[in-house]
Tab-separated table of C-alpha atoms in Angstrom:
chain	number	residue	atom	x	y	z
A	1	MET	CA	-82.904	-96.052	-53.353
A	2	ARG	CA	-85.881	-94.130	-51.694
A	3	ARG	CA	-86.423	-90.513	-52.955
A	4	SER	CA	-88.471	-88.914	-50.249
A	5	VAL	CA	-88.728	-89.871	-46.563
A	6	MET	CA	-91.319	-92.363	-45.425
A	7	ALA	CA	-94.447	-90.307	-44.730
A	8	ALA	CA	-94.161	-88.088	-47.942
A	9	ALA	CA	-97.582	-88.394	-50.277
A	10	VAL	CA	-96.872	-90.977	-53.066
A	11	VAL	CA	-97.922	-91.661	-56.507
A	12	LEU	CA	-99.885	-94.740	-57.944
A	13	THR	CA	-102.014	-94.300	-60.771
A	14	ALA	CA	-104.376	-96.985	-60.733
A	15	LEU	CA	-106.958	-95.398	-63.227
A	16	GLY	CA	-105.994	-95.931	-66.607
A	17	LEU	CA	-104.814	-99.274	-66.293
A	18	THR	CA	-106.511	-102.437	-67.379
A	19	PRO	CA	-106.323	-105.023	-64.770
A	20	VAL	CA	-105.177	-108.949	-65.718
A	21	THR	CA	-108.127	-110.903	-64.955
A	22	PRO	CA	-107.157	-113.619	-62.682
A	23	SER	CA	-108.444	-117.596	-64.279
A	24	VAL	CA	-111.629	-118.511	-63.331
A	25	ALA	CA	-112.371	-121.078	-60.745
A	26	ALA	CA	-115.282	-123.349	-61.579
A	27	ALA	CA	-116.358	-123.488	-57.719
A	28	PRO	CA	-115.161	-122.390	-54.174
A	29	TYR	CA	-112.415	-124.367	-53.164
A	30	LYS	CA	-113.169	-125.836	-49.665
A	31	GLY	CA	-114.434	-122.410	-48.474
A	32	ALA	CA	-112.029	-119.939	-48.108
A	33	ASN	CA	-111.566	-119.668	-44.015
A	34	THR	CA	-110.318	-122.657	-44.201
A	35	ALA	CA	-106.455	-122.265	-42.953
A	36	SER	CA	-104.547	-123.589	-46.274
A	37	VAL	CA	-106.682	-121.265	-48.429
A	38	GLN	CA	-107.808	-118.001	-46.294
A	39	ASP	CA	-106.710	-115.529	-48.950
A	40	ASP	CA	-108.255	-117.203	-51.963
A	41	PHE	CA	-110.251	-114.272	-53.551
A	42	ASN	CA	-111.204	-116.428	-56.982
A	43	GLY	CA	-111.377	-119.835	-55.104
A	44	ASP	CA	-108.655	-121.471	-57.799
A	45	GLY	CA	-107.526	-123.476	-54.445
A	46	TYR	CA	-104.035	-121.077	-54.091
A	47	ARG	CA	-104.034	-117.780	-51.519
A	48	ASP	CA	-103.259	-114.590	-53.353
A	49	LEU	CA	-101.588	-111.381	-51.702
A	50	ALA	CA	-102.689	-108.094	-51.013
A	51	VAL	CA	-100.035	-105.669	-51.255
A	52	GLY	CA	-101.177	-102.263	-49.965
A	53	ALA	CA	-99.580	-98.941	-51.144
A	54	PRO	CA	-101.561	-96.497	-48.685
A	55	HIS	CA	-99.714	-92.981	-50.293
A	56	ALA	CA	-100.781	-93.676	-53.705
A	57	ALA	CA	-102.359	-91.074	-55.742
A	58	ASN	CA	-105.580	-91.136	-57.755
A	59	GLY	CA	-105.854	-88.305	-60.335
A	60	THR	CA	-104.307	-85.341	-58.854
A	61	ALA	CA	-105.452	-86.392	-55.208
A	62	GLU	CA	-102.166	-87.426	-53.199
A	63	GLY	CA	-102.017	-90.010	-50.418
A	64	ALA	CA	-104.977	-91.442	-51.810
A	65	GLY	CA	-103.748	-94.863	-51.662
A	66	ALA	CA	-104.593	-98.283	-53.519
A	67	VAL	CA	-104.156	-102.077	-52.962
A	68	VAL	CA	-102.513	-104.402	-55.507
A	69	VAL	CA	-103.696	-107.692	-55.589
A	70	LEU	CA	-101.301	-110.830	-56.929
A	71	TYR	CA	-103.052	-113.900	-57.541
A	72	GLY	CA	-101.377	-117.055	-56.097
A	73	SER	CA	-100.495	-120.266	-58.307
A	74	LYS	CA	-98.385	-123.111	-58.817
A	75	SER	CA	-95.653	-120.859	-59.611
A	76	SER	CA	-96.176	-118.489	-56.852
A	77	VAL	CA	-97.180	-114.814	-57.259
A	78	SER	CA	-96.547	-112.872	-60.491
A	79	THR	CA	-97.449	-109.554	-61.945
A	80	ALA	CA	-98.931	-111.429	-64.645
A	81	ARG	CA	-101.979	-112.073	-62.579
A	82	ARG	CA	-103.014	-109.033	-60.949
A	83	GLN	CA	-106.004	-106.465	-60.130
A	84	VAL	CA	-105.303	-102.902	-58.717
A	85	VAL	CA	-108.020	-101.585	-57.071
A	86	SER	CA	-108.791	-97.894	-55.566
A	87	GLN	CA	-111.563	-95.909	-54.191
A	88	ASN	CA	-111.768	-94.921	-57.940
A	89	THR	CA	-112.593	-98.114	-59.208
A	90	ALA	CA	-116.019	-98.902	-60.306
A	91	GLY	CA	-117.884	-100.437	-57.603
A	92	VAL	CA	-115.458	-99.187	-54.500
A	93	PRO	CA	-117.473	-96.615	-52.255
A	94	GLY	CA	-116.267	-93.181	-51.701
A	95	THR	CA	-113.950	-91.535	-54.103
A	96	GLY	CA	-109.747	-90.928	-53.688
A	97	GLU	CA	-109.418	-88.071	-51.530
A	98	GLU	CA	-106.047	-86.521	-50.843
A	99	GLY	CA	-104.673	-88.467	-47.669
A	100	ASP	CA	-107.250	-91.335	-47.302
A	101	GLU	CA	-104.240	-93.828	-47.225
A	102	PHE	CA	-106.614	-96.463	-48.929
A	103	GLY	CA	-104.262	-99.459	-48.071
A	104	ALA	CA	-102.926	-98.740	-44.890
A	105	ALA	CA	-103.945	-101.900	-43.646
A	106	VAL	CA	-105.093	-105.243	-45.564
A	107	SER	CA	-107.011	-108.436	-44.356
A	108	SER	CA	-108.911	-111.113	-45.549
A	109	ALA	CA	-111.772	-113.789	-44.518
A	110	ASP	CA	-114.997	-114.983	-46.259
A	111	LEU	CA	-117.366	-112.660	-44.651
A	112	ASP	CA	-120.466	-113.555	-46.173
A	113	ARG	CA	-119.779	-117.432	-46.033
A	114	ASP	CA	-120.049	-117.835	-50.033
A	115	GLY	CA	-116.700	-119.917	-49.808
A	116	TYR	CA	-114.335	-117.141	-51.371
A	117	ALA	CA	-112.124	-114.890	-49.377
A	118	ASP	CA	-113.037	-111.002	-49.225
A	119	LEU	CA	-110.536	-108.452	-49.203
A	120	ILE	CA	-111.103	-106.042	-45.837
A	121	VAL	CA	-108.823	-102.699	-46.775
A	122	GLY	CA	-108.513	-99.777	-44.029
A	123	ALA	CA	-108.236	-96.132	-44.995
A	124	PRO	CA	-107.205	-94.461	-41.768
A	125	GLY	CA	-107.040	-91.033	-43.249
A	126	GLU	CA	-110.334	-91.121	-44.497
A	127	ASP	CA	-111.993	-87.765	-43.225
A	128	VAL	CA	-115.781	-88.479	-42.872
A	129	GLY	CA	-117.498	-84.862	-43.198
A	130	SER	CA	-115.889	-82.429	-40.999
A	131	LEU	CA	-113.975	-85.068	-38.749
A	132	GLN	CA	-110.191	-85.259	-40.208
A	133	SER	CA	-108.877	-88.614	-40.640
A	134	ARG	CA	-111.730	-90.323	-38.994
A	135	GLY	CA	-110.954	-93.517	-41.131
A	136	ALA	CA	-113.189	-96.017	-42.997
A	137	VAL	CA	-113.026	-99.574	-44.004
A	138	THR	CA	-114.262	-101.441	-46.881
A	139	VAL	CA	-114.773	-105.014	-47.884
A	140	LEU	CA	-114.485	-106.006	-51.339
A	141	TRP	CA	-116.292	-109.296	-52.361
A	142	GLY	CA	-114.149	-112.331	-53.724
A	143	GLY	CA	-115.840	-114.453	-56.460
A	144	ALA	CA	-114.698	-116.843	-59.129
A	145	ARG	CA	-113.431	-113.964	-61.377
A	146	GLY	CA	-111.619	-112.600	-58.456
A	147	LEU	CA	-112.440	-109.512	-56.428
A	148	GLY	CA	-115.605	-107.591	-57.935
A	149	GLY	CA	-118.449	-105.344	-55.555
A	150	ALA	CA	-117.553	-103.420	-52.519
A	151	ALA	CA	-119.338	-102.365	-49.408
A	152	PRO	CA	-118.010	-100.046	-46.528
A	153	VAL	CA	-118.139	-101.126	-43.024
A	154	ALA	CA	-120.542	-98.921	-40.905
A	155	LEU	CA	-119.176	-97.371	-37.573
A	156	PRO	CA	-120.854	-98.852	-34.216
A	157	ALA	CA	-122.885	-96.607	-32.607
A	158	GLY	CA	-121.305	-94.049	-30.498
A	159	TYR	CA	-117.832	-94.495	-31.583
A	160	GLY	CA	-115.438	-91.940	-31.185
A	161	GLU	CA	-118.068	-89.359	-29.964
A	162	GLY	CA	-117.005	-86.586	-32.156
A	163	ARG	CA	-113.431	-86.910	-31.964
A	164	THR	CA	-110.878	-86.288	-34.995
A	165	PHE	CA	-107.851	-88.172	-36.078
A	166	CYS	CA	-109.171	-91.610	-34.834
A	167	ARG	CA	-107.667	-93.480	-37.762
A	168	PHE	CA	-110.171	-96.177	-38.123
A	169	GLY	CA	-108.853	-99.056	-40.258
A	170	ALA	CA	-105.285	-98.396	-38.857
A	171	SER	CA	-105.235	-102.413	-37.999
A	172	LEU	CA	-107.713	-105.043	-38.971
A	173	ALA	CA	-107.924	-108.775	-37.470
A	174	THR	CA	-110.107	-111.553	-38.588
A	175	GLY	CA	-111.293	-115.016	-36.797
A	176	ASP	CA	-114.393	-117.047	-35.713
A	177	MET	CA	-114.765	-116.794	-32.232
A	178	ASN	CA	-118.393	-118.451	-32.037
A	179	GLY	CA	-117.577	-121.495	-34.194
A	180	ASP	CA	-120.276	-120.498	-36.652
A	181	GLY	CA	-117.876	-120.723	-39.860
A	182	ALA	CA	-118.088	-117.003	-40.392
A	183	HIS	CA	-115.763	-114.831	-39.498
A	184	GLU	CA	-115.855	-111.795	-36.979
A	185	LEU	CA	-114.105	-108.636	-37.944
A	186	SER	CA	-112.028	-106.276	-35.721
A	187	VAL	CA	-110.797	-102.955	-36.456
A	188	GLY	CA	-108.131	-101.124	-34.334
A	189	SER	CA	-108.026	-97.100	-34.173
A	190	LEU	CA	-106.664	-94.281	-31.599
A	191	CYS	CA	-110.388	-93.907	-30.515
A	192	ASP	CA	-112.873	-96.878	-29.282
A	193	VAL	CA	-111.852	-100.098	-31.066
A	194	ALA	CA	-114.922	-101.432	-32.994
A	195	SER	CA	-116.257	-105.199	-33.243
A	196	TYR	CA	-117.740	-107.017	-35.971
A	197	THR	CA	-119.842	-110.383	-35.846
A	198	GLY	CA	-120.123	-112.216	-38.827
A	199	PRO	CA	-122.006	-113.211	-41.369
A	200	PHE	CA	-121.825	-110.170	-43.404
A	201	THR	CA	-124.643	-109.033	-45.928
A	202	ARG	CA	-122.991	-108.137	-49.517
A	203	ALA	CA	-124.201	-104.627	-48.487
A	204	GLY	CA	-121.829	-104.871	-45.264
A	205	VAL	CA	-123.950	-105.052	-42.320
A	206	ALA	CA	-122.469	-107.527	-40.241
A	207	ALA	CA	-124.736	-109.764	-38.110
A	208	ASP	CA	-123.956	-107.349	-34.941
A	209	ARG	CA	-121.502	-104.400	-34.158
A	210	TYR	CA	-120.207	-102.865	-30.913
A	211	ARG	CA	-117.488	-100.344	-29.531
A	212	GLU	CA	-115.013	-101.379	-27.065
A	213	ASN	CA	-114.341	-98.205	-25.181
A	214	ARG	CA	-112.854	-99.640	-22.098
A	215	VAL	CA	-109.355	-100.139	-22.967
A	216	GLY	CA	-108.779	-96.582	-24.376
A	217	ASP	CA	-106.985	-96.422	-27.934
A	218	VAL	CA	-106.514	-99.688	-29.351
A	219	PRO	CA	-104.335	-99.166	-32.363
A	220	ALA	CA	-103.857	-103.019	-32.894
A	221	VAL	CA	-105.902	-106.299	-32.418
A	222	VAL	CA	-104.701	-109.772	-32.632
A	223	MET	CA	-107.026	-112.954	-33.021
A	224	GLY	CA	-106.446	-116.725	-33.139
A	225	ASP	CA	-107.480	-119.771	-31.262
A	226	VAL	CA	-104.964	-120.204	-28.399
A	227	ASN	CA	-107.019	-122.713	-26.149
A	228	GLY	CA	-107.770	-125.502	-28.876
A	229	ASP	CA	-111.330	-125.292	-28.779
A	230	GLY	CA	-111.967	-124.250	-32.429
A	231	ARG	CA	-112.797	-120.534	-31.681
A	232	ALA	CA	-110.559	-117.697	-31.689
A	233	GLU	CA	-110.050	-115.769	-28.959
A	234	ARG	CA	-109.348	-111.496	-29.262
A	235	PHE	CA	-106.647	-109.552	-27.951
A	236	TRP	CA	-106.183	-105.873	-27.508
A	237	LEU	CA	-102.859	-104.358	-27.658
A	238	THR	CA	-102.768	-100.729	-26.666
A	239	ARG	CA	-99.882	-98.178	-26.340
A	240	ALA	CA	-100.351	-97.496	-22.983
A	241	GLY	CA	-98.177	-98.952	-20.163
A	242	ALA	CA	-95.028	-98.960	-18.480
A	243	GLU	CA	-92.674	-97.241	-20.519
A	244	ARG	CA	-95.131	-97.278	-23.614
A	245	ARG	CA	-94.287	-100.813	-24.203
A	246	GLY	CA	-97.785	-101.676	-24.658
A	247	THR	CA	-100.404	-103.230	-22.876
A	248	VAL	CA	-101.724	-106.521	-23.933
A	249	TRP	CA	-105.247	-107.397	-22.846
A	250	LEU	CA	-107.737	-110.663	-23.508
A	251	ASP	CA	-111.101	-109.552	-24.689
A	252	LEU	CA	-113.725	-111.387	-22.755
A	253	ARG	CA	-117.033	-109.668	-23.952
A	254	GLY	CA	-116.010	-111.138	-27.469
A	255	THR	CA	-116.720	-114.646	-26.334
A	256	LYS	CA	-119.608	-114.326	-23.454
A	257	PRO	CA	-122.962	-112.524	-23.527
A	258	ARG	CA	-122.896	-108.884	-23.526
A	259	GLY	CA	-123.765	-107.650	-20.230
A	260	ALA	CA	-123.464	-104.329	-18.188
A	261	TYR	CA	-120.382	-102.016	-18.449
A	262	MET	CA	-118.583	-103.783	-15.907
A	263	ASP	CA	-119.133	-107.521	-17.229
A	264	ASN	CA	-116.845	-109.493	-18.790
A	265	TRP	CA	-114.274	-106.637	-18.344
A	266	PRO	CA	-111.128	-107.239	-20.373
A	267	LEU	CA	-108.256	-109.345	-18.418
A	268	GLU	CA	-104.932	-107.628	-18.536
A	269	LEU	CA	-102.001	-109.885	-19.134
A	270	PRO	CA	-99.700	-108.250	-16.697
A	271	HIS	CA	-96.111	-109.869	-18.085
A	272	ALA	CA	-97.096	-109.294	-21.591
A	273	ASP	CA	-96.158	-106.197	-23.798
A	274	GLY	CA	-96.627	-105.325	-27.438
A	275	SER	CA	-97.881	-102.957	-30.267
A	276	THR	CA	-97.705	-105.632	-33.166
A	277	GLY	CA	-98.988	-109.014	-32.759
A	278	ARG	CA	-99.914	-112.616	-34.178
A	279	ILE	CA	-100.764	-116.006	-33.218
A	280	GLY	CA	-99.867	-119.498	-34.828
A	281	ASP	CA	-98.568	-122.911	-33.054
A	282	VAL	CA	-94.929	-122.152	-32.982
A	283	ASN	CA	-94.425	-125.495	-30.725
A	284	GLY	CA	-96.802	-127.719	-32.909
A	285	ASP	CA	-99.120	-128.706	-29.693
A	286	GLY	CA	-102.339	-127.960	-31.281
A	287	TYR	CA	-102.413	-124.540	-29.702
A	288	GLY	CA	-101.914	-121.111	-31.110
A	289	ASP	CA	-98.996	-118.792	-29.612
A	290	LEU	CA	-99.169	-115.381	-29.442
A	291	VAL	CA	-96.597	-113.349	-30.706
A	292	THR	CA	-95.996	-109.441	-30.104
A	293	GLY	CA	-93.672	-106.944	-30.964
A	294	ILE	CA	-92.043	-104.189	-29.097
A	295	PRO	CA	-90.324	-102.220	-31.839
A	296	SER	CA	-90.155	-98.628	-30.146
A	297	ASP	CA	-86.784	-98.499	-27.736
A	298	ALA	CA	-85.515	-95.253	-26.192
A	299	ALA	CA	-84.025	-94.026	-29.616
A	300	LEU	CA	-87.627	-94.597	-31.008
A	301	GLY	CA	-89.572	-92.779	-27.967
A	302	GLY	CA	-90.285	-96.567	-26.265
A	303	GLY	CA	-88.927	-99.029	-23.678
A	304	ALA	CA	-88.158	-101.963	-25.456
A	305	ARG	CA	-84.688	-103.571	-25.436
A	306	LYS	CA	-81.782	-101.900	-27.622
A	307	GLY	CA	-82.994	-101.987	-31.340
A	308	GLY	CA	-86.617	-103.784	-30.043
A	309	GLU	CA	-87.374	-107.452	-29.223
A	310	ILE	CA	-90.301	-109.661	-29.383
A	311	GLN	CA	-92.507	-111.867	-27.000
A	312	VAL	CA	-93.674	-115.259	-27.038
A	313	LEU	CA	-96.791	-116.756	-24.944
A	314	TYR	CA	-97.458	-120.187	-25.684
A	315	GLY	CA	-101.082	-121.180	-25.484
A	316	SER	CA	-103.121	-124.166	-23.890
A	317	ALA	CA	-105.991	-126.203	-22.953
A	318	GLN	CA	-106.577	-123.106	-20.168
A	319	GLY	CA	-105.272	-120.464	-23.215
A	320	ILE	CA	-103.006	-117.732	-22.185
A	321	THR	CA	-103.188	-116.849	-18.483
A	322	THR	CA	-102.585	-113.888	-16.286
A	323	ALA	CA	-99.932	-115.966	-14.775
A	324	GLN	CA	-97.591	-116.526	-17.947
A	325	LYS	CA	-94.220	-115.011	-18.480
A	326	PRO	CA	-93.156	-114.475	-21.933
A	327	LYS	CA	-90.233	-115.726	-23.587
A	328	VAL	CA	-88.244	-112.897	-24.938
A	329	PHE	CA	-86.183	-112.186	-27.846
A	330	HIS	CA	-84.104	-109.770	-29.350
A	331	GLN	CA	-80.772	-108.794	-31.598
A	332	ASP	CA	-78.692	-109.883	-28.491
A	333	THR	CA	-80.291	-113.101	-27.637
A	334	ALA	CA	-77.611	-115.623	-28.206
A	335	GLY	CA	-78.098	-117.140	-31.624
A	336	VAL	CA	-80.088	-114.485	-32.738
A	337	PRO	CA	-78.484	-112.909	-36.064
A	338	GLY	CA	-77.645	-109.273	-36.636
A	339	THR	CA	-76.480	-106.926	-33.570
A	340	ALA	CA	-78.926	-104.542	-32.068
A	341	GLN	CA	-78.640	-100.848	-32.923
A	342	ASN	CA	-80.518	-98.328	-31.481
A	343	GLY	CA	-83.675	-97.275	-33.466
A	344	ASP	CA	-83.682	-100.714	-35.300
A	345	GLY	CA	-87.502	-101.219	-35.300
A	346	PHE	CA	-87.112	-105.070	-34.492
A	347	GLY	CA	-90.829	-106.382	-34.522
A	348	TYR	CA	-92.213	-103.332	-36.346
A	349	ALA	CA	-93.626	-106.019	-38.532
A	350	LEU	CA	-94.783	-109.592	-37.633
A	351	SER	CA	-95.664	-112.673	-39.788
A	352	VAL	CA	-96.308	-116.221	-38.460
A	353	GLY	CA	-96.258	-119.243	-40.692
A	354	ASP	CA	-94.569	-122.827	-41.313
A	355	ALA	CA	-91.652	-121.467	-44.086
A	356	ASP	CA	-89.606	-124.988	-44.092
A	357	GLY	CA	-92.602	-127.232	-43.987
A	358	ASP	CA	-92.184	-129.016	-40.297
A	359	ARG	CA	-95.287	-128.402	-39.437
A	360	TYR	CA	-93.995	-125.736	-36.682
A	361	ALA	CA	-94.778	-122.164	-37.345
A	362	ASP	CA	-92.139	-120.028	-37.584
A	363	ILE	CA	-91.638	-116.421	-37.145
A	364	VAL	CA	-90.276	-113.699	-39.503
A	365	ILE	CA	-89.633	-110.196	-38.131
A	366	GLY	CA	-89.568	-106.765	-39.842
A	367	THR	CA	-86.594	-104.666	-38.786
A	368	PRO	CA	-87.348	-101.806	-41.515
A	369	PHE	CA	-85.075	-99.165	-39.727
A	370	LYS	CA	-81.803	-101.247	-39.502
A	371	LYS	CA	-78.853	-99.582	-40.972
A	372	ILE	CA	-76.957	-102.065	-43.405
A	373	GLY	CA	-73.745	-101.102	-44.447
A	374	THR	CA	-73.477	-96.928	-45.236
A	375	GLY	CA	-77.469	-97.676	-46.163
A	376	THR	CA	-79.626	-95.749	-43.177
A	377	TRP	CA	-82.867	-97.330	-42.348
A	378	ALA	CA	-82.117	-99.970	-45.002
A	379	GLY	CA	-84.189	-102.570	-43.114
A	380	ALA	CA	-83.759	-105.950	-42.436
A	381	ALA	CA	-85.667	-109.236	-41.970
A	382	VAL	CA	-85.016	-111.868	-39.160
A	383	LEU	CA	-86.520	-115.510	-39.514
A	384	LEU	CA	-86.731	-117.390	-36.308
A	385	ARG	CA	-87.834	-121.219	-36.698
A	386	GLY	CA	-90.391	-123.017	-34.581
A	387	SER	CA	-89.682	-126.262	-32.827
A	388	ALA	CA	-91.218	-128.859	-30.439
A	389	GLY	CA	-89.425	-127.094	-27.482
A	390	GLY	CA	-90.956	-123.767	-28.711
A	391	LEU	CA	-89.296	-120.476	-30.820
A	392	THR	CA	-85.402	-121.430	-31.257
A	393	THR	CA	-82.719	-119.502	-32.678
A	394	ALA	CA	-81.440	-122.835	-34.201
A	395	GLY	CA	-81.249	-122.372	-37.915
A	396	ALA	CA	-82.091	-118.575	-37.735
A	397	GLY	CA	-81.687	-116.412	-40.816
A	398	PHE	CA	-81.012	-112.464	-41.527
A	399	TYR	CA	-82.024	-111.190	-44.513
A	400	SER	CA	-81.352	-107.696	-46.300
A	401	GLN	CA	-80.779	-106.530	-49.530
A	402	ASN	CA	-77.206	-107.183	-49.214
A	403	THR	CA	-77.620	-110.443	-48.428
A	404	ALA	CA	-76.791	-113.094	-51.096
A	405	GLY	CA	-79.232	-114.064	-53.351
A	406	VAL	CA	-81.796	-111.234	-52.395
A	407	PRO	CA	-82.395	-109.098	-55.475
A	408	ASP	CA	-80.980	-105.042	-55.476
A	409	THR	CA	-78.586	-103.495	-52.817
A	410	ALA	CA	-79.264	-102.180	-49.310
A	411	GLU	CA	-79.651	-98.376	-49.812
A	412	THR	CA	-80.470	-95.266	-47.309
A	413	TYR	CA	-84.465	-95.271	-46.875
A	414	ASP	CA	-85.311	-98.762	-48.617
A	415	PHE	CA	-86.933	-99.574	-45.097
A	416	PHE	CA	-86.976	-103.520	-45.918
A	417	GLY	CA	-89.027	-105.189	-43.380
A	418	SER	CA	-91.695	-102.526	-43.212
A	419	ALA	CA	-94.173	-104.975	-43.750
A	420	VAL	CA	-93.339	-109.172	-43.959
A	421	HIS	CA	-95.977	-112.182	-44.403
A	422	LEU	CA	-95.558	-115.958	-44.458
A	423	ALA	CA	-97.902	-117.592	-46.747
A	424	ASP	CA	-98.254	-120.826	-48.846
A	425	LEU	CA	-98.590	-119.331	-52.029
A	426	THR	CA	-97.906	-122.177	-54.194
A	427	GLY	CA	-99.854	-125.157	-52.433
A	428	ASP	CA	-96.706	-126.900	-51.466
A	429	ARG	CA	-97.051	-126.499	-47.982
A	430	ARG	CA	-94.108	-124.606	-47.574
A	431	ALA	CA	-94.937	-120.592	-46.582
A	432	GLU	CA	-93.272	-118.013	-49.278
A	433	THR	CA	-91.400	-115.585	-46.939
A	434	VAL	CA	-92.704	-111.853	-48.308
A	435	VAL	CA	-90.935	-109.125	-47.508
A	436	GLY	CA	-92.402	-105.487	-48.325
A	437	VAL	CA	-89.374	-102.729	-49.441
A	438	PRO	CA	-91.519	-99.465	-50.014
A	439	GLY	CA	-88.766	-97.146	-49.890
A	440	GLU	CA	-86.993	-98.992	-53.090
A	441	ASN	CA	-86.473	-96.233	-55.943
A	442	THR	CA	-90.086	-94.092	-56.345
A	443	ASP	CA	-92.245	-96.966	-56.617
A	444	GLY	CA	-91.465	-99.471	-53.976
A	445	ALA	CA	-90.955	-103.170	-53.952
A	446	LEU	CA	-91.711	-106.605	-52.662
A	447	TRP	CA	-89.126	-109.303	-52.291
A	448	THR	CA	-90.652	-112.891	-52.569
A	449	ALA	CA	-88.504	-116.431	-51.777
A	450	ARG	CA	-90.041	-119.763	-51.529
A	451	GLY	CA	-90.088	-121.944	-48.715
A	452	ALA	CA	-87.877	-125.314	-48.225
A	453	GLY	CA	-86.222	-126.994	-45.269
A	454	THR	CA	-83.274	-124.792	-45.124
A	455	GLY	CA	-85.877	-121.561	-45.059
A	456	PRO	CA	-86.166	-118.728	-47.863
A	457	VAL	CA	-84.642	-120.378	-51.066
A	458	ARG	CA	-83.078	-116.898	-52.036
A	459	THR	CA	-81.435	-117.928	-54.979
A	460	GLY	CA	-84.662	-117.697	-57.723
A	461	SER	CA	-86.038	-115.365	-55.359
A	462	ALA	CA	-88.341	-112.449	-57.154
A	463	HIS	CA	-87.845	-109.067	-56.719
A	464	ILE	CA	-91.599	-107.261	-57.616
A	465	THR	CA	-91.438	-103.782	-58.160
A	466	GLY	CA	-94.087	-101.349	-57.833
A	467	LYS	CA	-93.949	-100.166	-61.638
A	468	SER	CA	-94.401	-104.101	-62.964
A	469	ALA	CA	-97.673	-104.399	-60.489
A	470	GLY	CA	-99.212	-101.955	-62.184
A	471	VAL	CA	-98.002	-98.728	-60.381
A	472	THR	CA	-97.634	-95.658	-62.263
A	473	VAL	CA	-95.246	-93.157	-60.693
A	474	ARG	CA	-95.512	-89.286	-61.367
A	475	GLY	CA	-92.722	-87.750	-58.911
A	476	LEU	CA	-93.477	-88.826	-55.503
A	477	ASP	CA	-93.049	-92.093	-53.849
A	478	ALA	CA	-95.562	-94.828	-54.327
A	479	GLU	CA	-94.622	-97.190	-51.700
A	480	PHE	CA	-95.941	-100.235	-53.041
A	481	GLY	CA	-95.350	-102.989	-50.185
A	482	ALA	CA	-95.716	-101.096	-47.506
A	483	ALA	CA	-98.941	-103.206	-46.155
A	484	LEU	CA	-99.658	-106.580	-46.294
A	485	PRO	CA	-102.080	-109.064	-44.656
A	486	SER	CA	-99.817	-109.442	-41.867
A	487	VAL	CA	-99.130	-106.912	-39.252
A	488	HIS	CA	-96.731	-104.068	-38.758
A	489	GLU	CA	-97.001	-101.518	-36.620
A	490	ALA	CA	-100.388	-99.140	-36.803
A	491	ARG	CA	-99.590	-95.727	-37.561
């Protein structure tokens, strides 16, 4: 049970910990930008898992933040092979300061094309000079021994024009937009969005960078290939629009030469909404599909259906067009488990991956504010499966800490489902289901379950606490599990 509200400062003392060194790989494994090993920081052929604790403390600095990396293996991730990093870690730029929120967003890609994935960390609360919560992004470089060395990502010229509370780094997305094997990086914020063209140097300098200031504040960015040409498209998700459901824009400037201000104007998708998003091939036709979440219903100050909703726009040879209308799912949709309650936050977190090995991408949906039994904001996660006909409710799963086989018990303010992630951490071609429980006790926790044809295997599933992963609690909540590589609503 959580002992303070989610926004409270938390404690994580990475200082003084001796990181457990991951095994050394002989050589990079096929390049870390391939689909199967895109999060492989040490090149051993297994995807690794970065877990944000954005309100962690460094020394006496509350809310400075930290990230725990759990290294994958045939037996999945464990606390025996971990690395804890913060702005007080040797080689990481900056200093852990109060409210920095290092780890509020985490992502990865091989930005320098050396065959190892690199960890990208957002610190949206970082002050820059006199500008409060201007935000910052840091890249930690992968290598045979895991992460080592780091560099700051510089802001584009003119970014924010002196504004405060931009929260640069609130969301992160990567994808190869020009087909050169080097991923591009997009950074969302409450000011202009920033775009970086790869590859990056080890000093953190991109081949090109620019700001996109034509669509307003862009707290969320989504990247993925929706037309099958081997190059990622980019979508901006803004909080503007009817009933604050969010507006979805297709970026045209990222795939065409930059010209005058009016050239390649972003294309609004008039039938789509969302403030969180992810791309994956739900129907197995070779085209990525755009999945968006609208978690804020009237109880949370938004216009989603009661309890929240998700939308699916299917890709094609033409990509995603303005004429398309999304398929909508919510907790009152026939076959979706659970009953819609005001303020559930269904869609607050999203991940797309193949949990059952049938080669159709499934979707896990975080619902962190759902009441479970007597536990207010105890939280839940829902798994909907992909099929040749698209997303289906057949075989859907509902998971909370009161579900048989899921460790622990649902309690008030656990926020189970604040972050969710589907990734094959064992190399068996079935994605593990990972759910963040940042309100668990004072340190936070993760639930991890192996994938199988029947979905997540609850029997023997793991409950990894922040303390067991190296989190030290001094008195306030650590919120280990508040951020995972998949998306959650940017704050």
